[in-house]
C-alpha positions as a Markdown table, in Angstrom:
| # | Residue | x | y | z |
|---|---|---|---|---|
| 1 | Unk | 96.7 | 105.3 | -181.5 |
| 2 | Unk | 97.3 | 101.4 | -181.2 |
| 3 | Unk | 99.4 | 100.5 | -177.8 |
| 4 | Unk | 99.6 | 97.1 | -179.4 |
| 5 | Unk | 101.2 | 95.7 | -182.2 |
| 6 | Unk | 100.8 | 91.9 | -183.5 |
| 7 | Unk | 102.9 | 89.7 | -185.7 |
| 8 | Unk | 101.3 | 86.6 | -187.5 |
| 9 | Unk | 104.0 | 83.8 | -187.9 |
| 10 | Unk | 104.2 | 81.2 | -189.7 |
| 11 | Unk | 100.5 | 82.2 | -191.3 |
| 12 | Unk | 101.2 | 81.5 | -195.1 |
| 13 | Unk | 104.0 | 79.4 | -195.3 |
| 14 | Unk | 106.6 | 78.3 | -192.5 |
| 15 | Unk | 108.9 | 81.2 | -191.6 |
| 16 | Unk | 106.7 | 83.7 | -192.6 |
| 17 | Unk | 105.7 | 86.9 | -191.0 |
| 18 | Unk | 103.3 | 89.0 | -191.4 |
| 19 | Unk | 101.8 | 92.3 | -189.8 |
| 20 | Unk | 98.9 | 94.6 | -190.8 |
| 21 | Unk | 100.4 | 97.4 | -189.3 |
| 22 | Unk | 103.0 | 99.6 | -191.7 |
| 23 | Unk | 104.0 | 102.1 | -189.1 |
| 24 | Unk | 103.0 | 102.0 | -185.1 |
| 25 | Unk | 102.9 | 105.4 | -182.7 |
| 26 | Unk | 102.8 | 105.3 | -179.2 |
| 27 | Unk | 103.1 | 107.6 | -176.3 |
| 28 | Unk | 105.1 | 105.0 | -174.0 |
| 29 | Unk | 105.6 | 101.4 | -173.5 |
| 30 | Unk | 103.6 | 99.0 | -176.3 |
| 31 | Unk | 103.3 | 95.3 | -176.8 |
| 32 | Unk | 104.6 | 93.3 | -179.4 |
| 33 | Unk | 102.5 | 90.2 | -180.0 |
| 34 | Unk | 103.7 | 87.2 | -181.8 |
| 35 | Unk | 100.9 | 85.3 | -182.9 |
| 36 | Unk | 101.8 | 81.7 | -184.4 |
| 37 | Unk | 99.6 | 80.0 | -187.0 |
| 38 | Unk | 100.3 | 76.1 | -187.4 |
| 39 | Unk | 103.7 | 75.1 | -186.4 |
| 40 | Unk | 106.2 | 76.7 | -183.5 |
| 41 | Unk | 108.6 | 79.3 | -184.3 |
| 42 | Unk | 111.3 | 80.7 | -182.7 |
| 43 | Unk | 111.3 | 84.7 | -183.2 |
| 44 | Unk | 114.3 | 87.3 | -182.6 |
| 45 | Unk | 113.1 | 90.8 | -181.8 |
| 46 | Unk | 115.6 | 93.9 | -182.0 |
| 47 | Unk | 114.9 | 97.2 | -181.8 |
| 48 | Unk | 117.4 | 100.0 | -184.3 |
| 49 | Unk | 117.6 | 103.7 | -184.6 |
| 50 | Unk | 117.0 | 105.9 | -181.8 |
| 51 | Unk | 114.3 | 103.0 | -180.5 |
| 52 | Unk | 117.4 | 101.4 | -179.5 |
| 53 | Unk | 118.3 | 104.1 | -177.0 |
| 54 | Unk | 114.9 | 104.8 | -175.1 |
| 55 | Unk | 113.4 | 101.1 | -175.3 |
| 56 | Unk | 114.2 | 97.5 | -173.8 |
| 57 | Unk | 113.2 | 94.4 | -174.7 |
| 58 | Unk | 112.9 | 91.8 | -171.8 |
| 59 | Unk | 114.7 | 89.7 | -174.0 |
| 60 | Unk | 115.8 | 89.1 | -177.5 |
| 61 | Unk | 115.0 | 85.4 | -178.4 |
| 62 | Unk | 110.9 | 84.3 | -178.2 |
| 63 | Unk | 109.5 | 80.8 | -178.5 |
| 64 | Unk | 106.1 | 81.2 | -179.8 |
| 65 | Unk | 103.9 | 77.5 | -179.5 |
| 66 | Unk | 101.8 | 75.7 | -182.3 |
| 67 | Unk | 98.6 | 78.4 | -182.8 |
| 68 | Unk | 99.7 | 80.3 | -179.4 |
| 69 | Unk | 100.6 | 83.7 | -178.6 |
| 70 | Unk | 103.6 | 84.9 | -176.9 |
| 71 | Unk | 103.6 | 89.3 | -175.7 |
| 72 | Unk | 106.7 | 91.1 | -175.4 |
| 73 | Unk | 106.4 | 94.4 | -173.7 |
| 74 | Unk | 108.7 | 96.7 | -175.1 |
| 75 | Unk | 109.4 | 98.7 | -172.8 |
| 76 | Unk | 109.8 | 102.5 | -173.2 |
| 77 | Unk | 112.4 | 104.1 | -170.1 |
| 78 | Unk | 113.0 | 107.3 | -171.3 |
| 79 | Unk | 109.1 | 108.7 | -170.3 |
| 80 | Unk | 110.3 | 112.1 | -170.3 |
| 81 | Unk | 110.9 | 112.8 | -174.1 |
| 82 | Unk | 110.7 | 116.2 | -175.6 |
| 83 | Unk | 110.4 | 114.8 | -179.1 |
| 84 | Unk | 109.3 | 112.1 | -181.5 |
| 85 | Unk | 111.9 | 109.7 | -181.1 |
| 86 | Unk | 111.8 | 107.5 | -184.5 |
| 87 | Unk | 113.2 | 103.8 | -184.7 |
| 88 | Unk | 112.2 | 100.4 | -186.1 |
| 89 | Unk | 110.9 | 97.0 | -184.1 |
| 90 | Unk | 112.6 | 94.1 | -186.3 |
| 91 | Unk | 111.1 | 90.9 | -186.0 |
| 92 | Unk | 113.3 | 87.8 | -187.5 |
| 93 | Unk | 112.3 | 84.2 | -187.5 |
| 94 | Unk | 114.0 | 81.2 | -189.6 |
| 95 | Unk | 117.5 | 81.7 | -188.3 |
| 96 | Unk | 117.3 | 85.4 | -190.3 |
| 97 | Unk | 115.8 | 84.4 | -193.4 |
| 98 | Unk | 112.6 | 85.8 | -192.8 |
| 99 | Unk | 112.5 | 89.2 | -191.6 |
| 100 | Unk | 109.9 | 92.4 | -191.0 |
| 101 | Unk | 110.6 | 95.6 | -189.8 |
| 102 | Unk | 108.0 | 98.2 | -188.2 |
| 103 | Unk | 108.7 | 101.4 | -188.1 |
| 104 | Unk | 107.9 | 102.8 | -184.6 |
| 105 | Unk | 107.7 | 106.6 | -182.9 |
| 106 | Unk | 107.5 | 107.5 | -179.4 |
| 107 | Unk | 106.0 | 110.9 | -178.5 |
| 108 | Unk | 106.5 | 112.7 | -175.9 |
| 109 | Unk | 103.6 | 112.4 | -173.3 |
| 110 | Unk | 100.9 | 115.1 | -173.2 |
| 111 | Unk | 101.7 | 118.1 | -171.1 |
| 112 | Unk | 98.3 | 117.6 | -168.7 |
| 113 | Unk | 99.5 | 116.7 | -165.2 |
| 114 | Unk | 97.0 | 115.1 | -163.0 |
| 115 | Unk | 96.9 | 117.2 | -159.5 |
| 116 | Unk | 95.8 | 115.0 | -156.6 |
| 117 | Unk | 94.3 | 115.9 | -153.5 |
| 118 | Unk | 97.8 | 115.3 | -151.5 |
| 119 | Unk | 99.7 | 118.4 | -153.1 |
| 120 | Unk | 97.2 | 120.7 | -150.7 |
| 121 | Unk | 98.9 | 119.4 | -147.7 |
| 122 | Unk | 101.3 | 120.5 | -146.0 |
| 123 | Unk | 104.6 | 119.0 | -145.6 |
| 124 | Unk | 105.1 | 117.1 | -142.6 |
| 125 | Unk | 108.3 | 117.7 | -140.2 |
| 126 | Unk | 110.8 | 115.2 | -139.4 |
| 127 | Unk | 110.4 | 114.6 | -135.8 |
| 128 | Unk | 112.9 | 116.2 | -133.4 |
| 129 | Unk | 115.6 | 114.1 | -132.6 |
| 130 | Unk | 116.7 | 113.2 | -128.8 |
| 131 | Unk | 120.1 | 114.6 | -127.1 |
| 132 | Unk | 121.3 | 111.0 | -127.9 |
| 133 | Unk | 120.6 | 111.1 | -131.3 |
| 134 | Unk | 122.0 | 114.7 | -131.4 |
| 135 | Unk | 125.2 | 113.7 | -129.5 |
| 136 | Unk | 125.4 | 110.5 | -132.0 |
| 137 | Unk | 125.1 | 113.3 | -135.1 |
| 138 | Unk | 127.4 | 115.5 | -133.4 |
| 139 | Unk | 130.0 | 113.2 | -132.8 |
| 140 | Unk | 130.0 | 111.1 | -135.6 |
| 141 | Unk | 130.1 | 107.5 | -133.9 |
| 142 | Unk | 127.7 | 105.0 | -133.9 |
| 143 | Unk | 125.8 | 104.0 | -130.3 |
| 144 | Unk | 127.8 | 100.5 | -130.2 |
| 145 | Unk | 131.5 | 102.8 | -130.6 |
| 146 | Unk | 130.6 | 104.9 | -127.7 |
| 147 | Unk | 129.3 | 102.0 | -125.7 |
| 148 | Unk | 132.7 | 99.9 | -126.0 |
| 149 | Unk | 135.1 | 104.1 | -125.1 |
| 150 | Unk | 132.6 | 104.1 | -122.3 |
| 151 | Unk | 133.4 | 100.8 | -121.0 |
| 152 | Unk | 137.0 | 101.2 | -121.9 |
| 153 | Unk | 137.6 | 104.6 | -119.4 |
| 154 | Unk | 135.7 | 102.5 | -116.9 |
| 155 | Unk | 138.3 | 99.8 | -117.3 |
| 156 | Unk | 141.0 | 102.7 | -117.2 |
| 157 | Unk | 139.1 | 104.0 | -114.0 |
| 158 | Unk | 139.4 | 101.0 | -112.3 |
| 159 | Unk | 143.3 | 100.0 | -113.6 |
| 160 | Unk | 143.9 | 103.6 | -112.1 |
| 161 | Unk | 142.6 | 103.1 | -108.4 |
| 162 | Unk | 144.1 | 99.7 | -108.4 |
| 163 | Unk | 147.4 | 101.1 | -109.1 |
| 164 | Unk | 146.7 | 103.9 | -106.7 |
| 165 | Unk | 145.7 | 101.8 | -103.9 |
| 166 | Unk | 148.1 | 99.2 | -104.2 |
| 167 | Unk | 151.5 | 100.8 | -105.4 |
| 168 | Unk | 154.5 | 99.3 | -106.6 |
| 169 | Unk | 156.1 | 98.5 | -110.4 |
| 170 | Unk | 152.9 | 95.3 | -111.1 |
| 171 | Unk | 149.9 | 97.3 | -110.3 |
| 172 | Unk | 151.7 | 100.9 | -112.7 |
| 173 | Unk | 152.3 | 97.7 | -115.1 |
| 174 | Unk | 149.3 | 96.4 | -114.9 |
| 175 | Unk | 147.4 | 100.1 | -115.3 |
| 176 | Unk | 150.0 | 100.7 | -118.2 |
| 177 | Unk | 149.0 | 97.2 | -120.1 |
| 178 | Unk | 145.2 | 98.6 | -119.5 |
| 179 | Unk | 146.0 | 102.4 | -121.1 |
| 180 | Unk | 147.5 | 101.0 | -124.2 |
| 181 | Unk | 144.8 | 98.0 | -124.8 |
| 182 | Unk | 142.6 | 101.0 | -124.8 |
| 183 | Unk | 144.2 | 103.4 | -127.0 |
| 184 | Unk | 144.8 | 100.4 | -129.4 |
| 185 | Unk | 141.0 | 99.6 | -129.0 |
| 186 | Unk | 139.7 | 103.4 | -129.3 |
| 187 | Unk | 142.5 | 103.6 | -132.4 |
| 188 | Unk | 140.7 | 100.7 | -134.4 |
| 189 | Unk | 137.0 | 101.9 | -133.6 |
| 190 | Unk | 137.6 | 105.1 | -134.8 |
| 191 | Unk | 139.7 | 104.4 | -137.9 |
């Protein structure tokens, strides 16, 4: 089963194309090479049927040089098929007026599985996580959130024994200014 199919342009006269193959089958992604005989061409690939919905092409419009070669992987996405899928590569050059279509089918991979050696191991265990980390999970908040509610009751702390020390209506201002900057800050963090 060919993985490869090529398309001769230009070979007898100029937008021509031409192909030896009259039906490709592949298990998976194949190539489409455009091989160009004399003068450039400028090729349009499309892919129809059910092709369409299991296969990309990297790009629709090709540029193939003077006797050069240009490969398009056709790429196959839907590996896990259960059945033939049946479709058609079309290959256009000559603004349309030249045209060739391939029919293509994608089978379904074979059912061997190849077993390496690291299936026998066991699994390995996520490490344990600290008390931090568990306090982080448990809470919810990030490290940097409980860092600036830490330093806020400190501030509160201190606003406190100010006010405590010093009495009078500024310093119970002054410890009320500090309460409600940090419920407005610990609002915003946690929202």
């Amino acid at each position: 089963m060919s993985q490869e199919v090529t398309v001769h342009v230009n070979r007898g006269s100029a937008d021509s194309l031409e192909t030896a193959s009259s039906r490709l089958e592949v298990r998976g992604s194949f190539d489409l090479r455009l091989q160009s005989h004399g003068t450039p061409a400028h090729v349009h690939c499309r892919l129809g049927g059910d092709l369409e919905r299991i296969a990309t092409l990297p790009e629709s419009n090709y540029y193939v040089e003077a006797d050069g070669e240009t490969i398009v992987l056709v790429r196959v996405t839907a590996e896990a098929i259960d059945r033939p899928v049946d479709g058609t590569l079309e290959v256009l050059t000559g603004y349309g007026s030249e045209s060739l279509s391939i029919p293509v089918t994608v089978k379904p991979a074979p059912g061997d599985v190849d077993v390496d050696e690291s299936l026998s191991k066991p699994a390995q265990n996520a490490p344990e996580r600290s008390a931090l980390e568990e306090l982080i999970a448990t809470v919810g908040l990030e490290p940097a959130t409980l860092g600036v509610v830490a330093l806020g009751l400190v501030a509160v702390g201190i606003a406190v024994l100010t006010a405590a020390t010093i009495g009078g209506p500024v310093a119970m201002a002054g410890l009320a200014i500090v309460s409600v900057g940090f419920l407005v800050a610990l609002v915003l963090l946690i929202r």
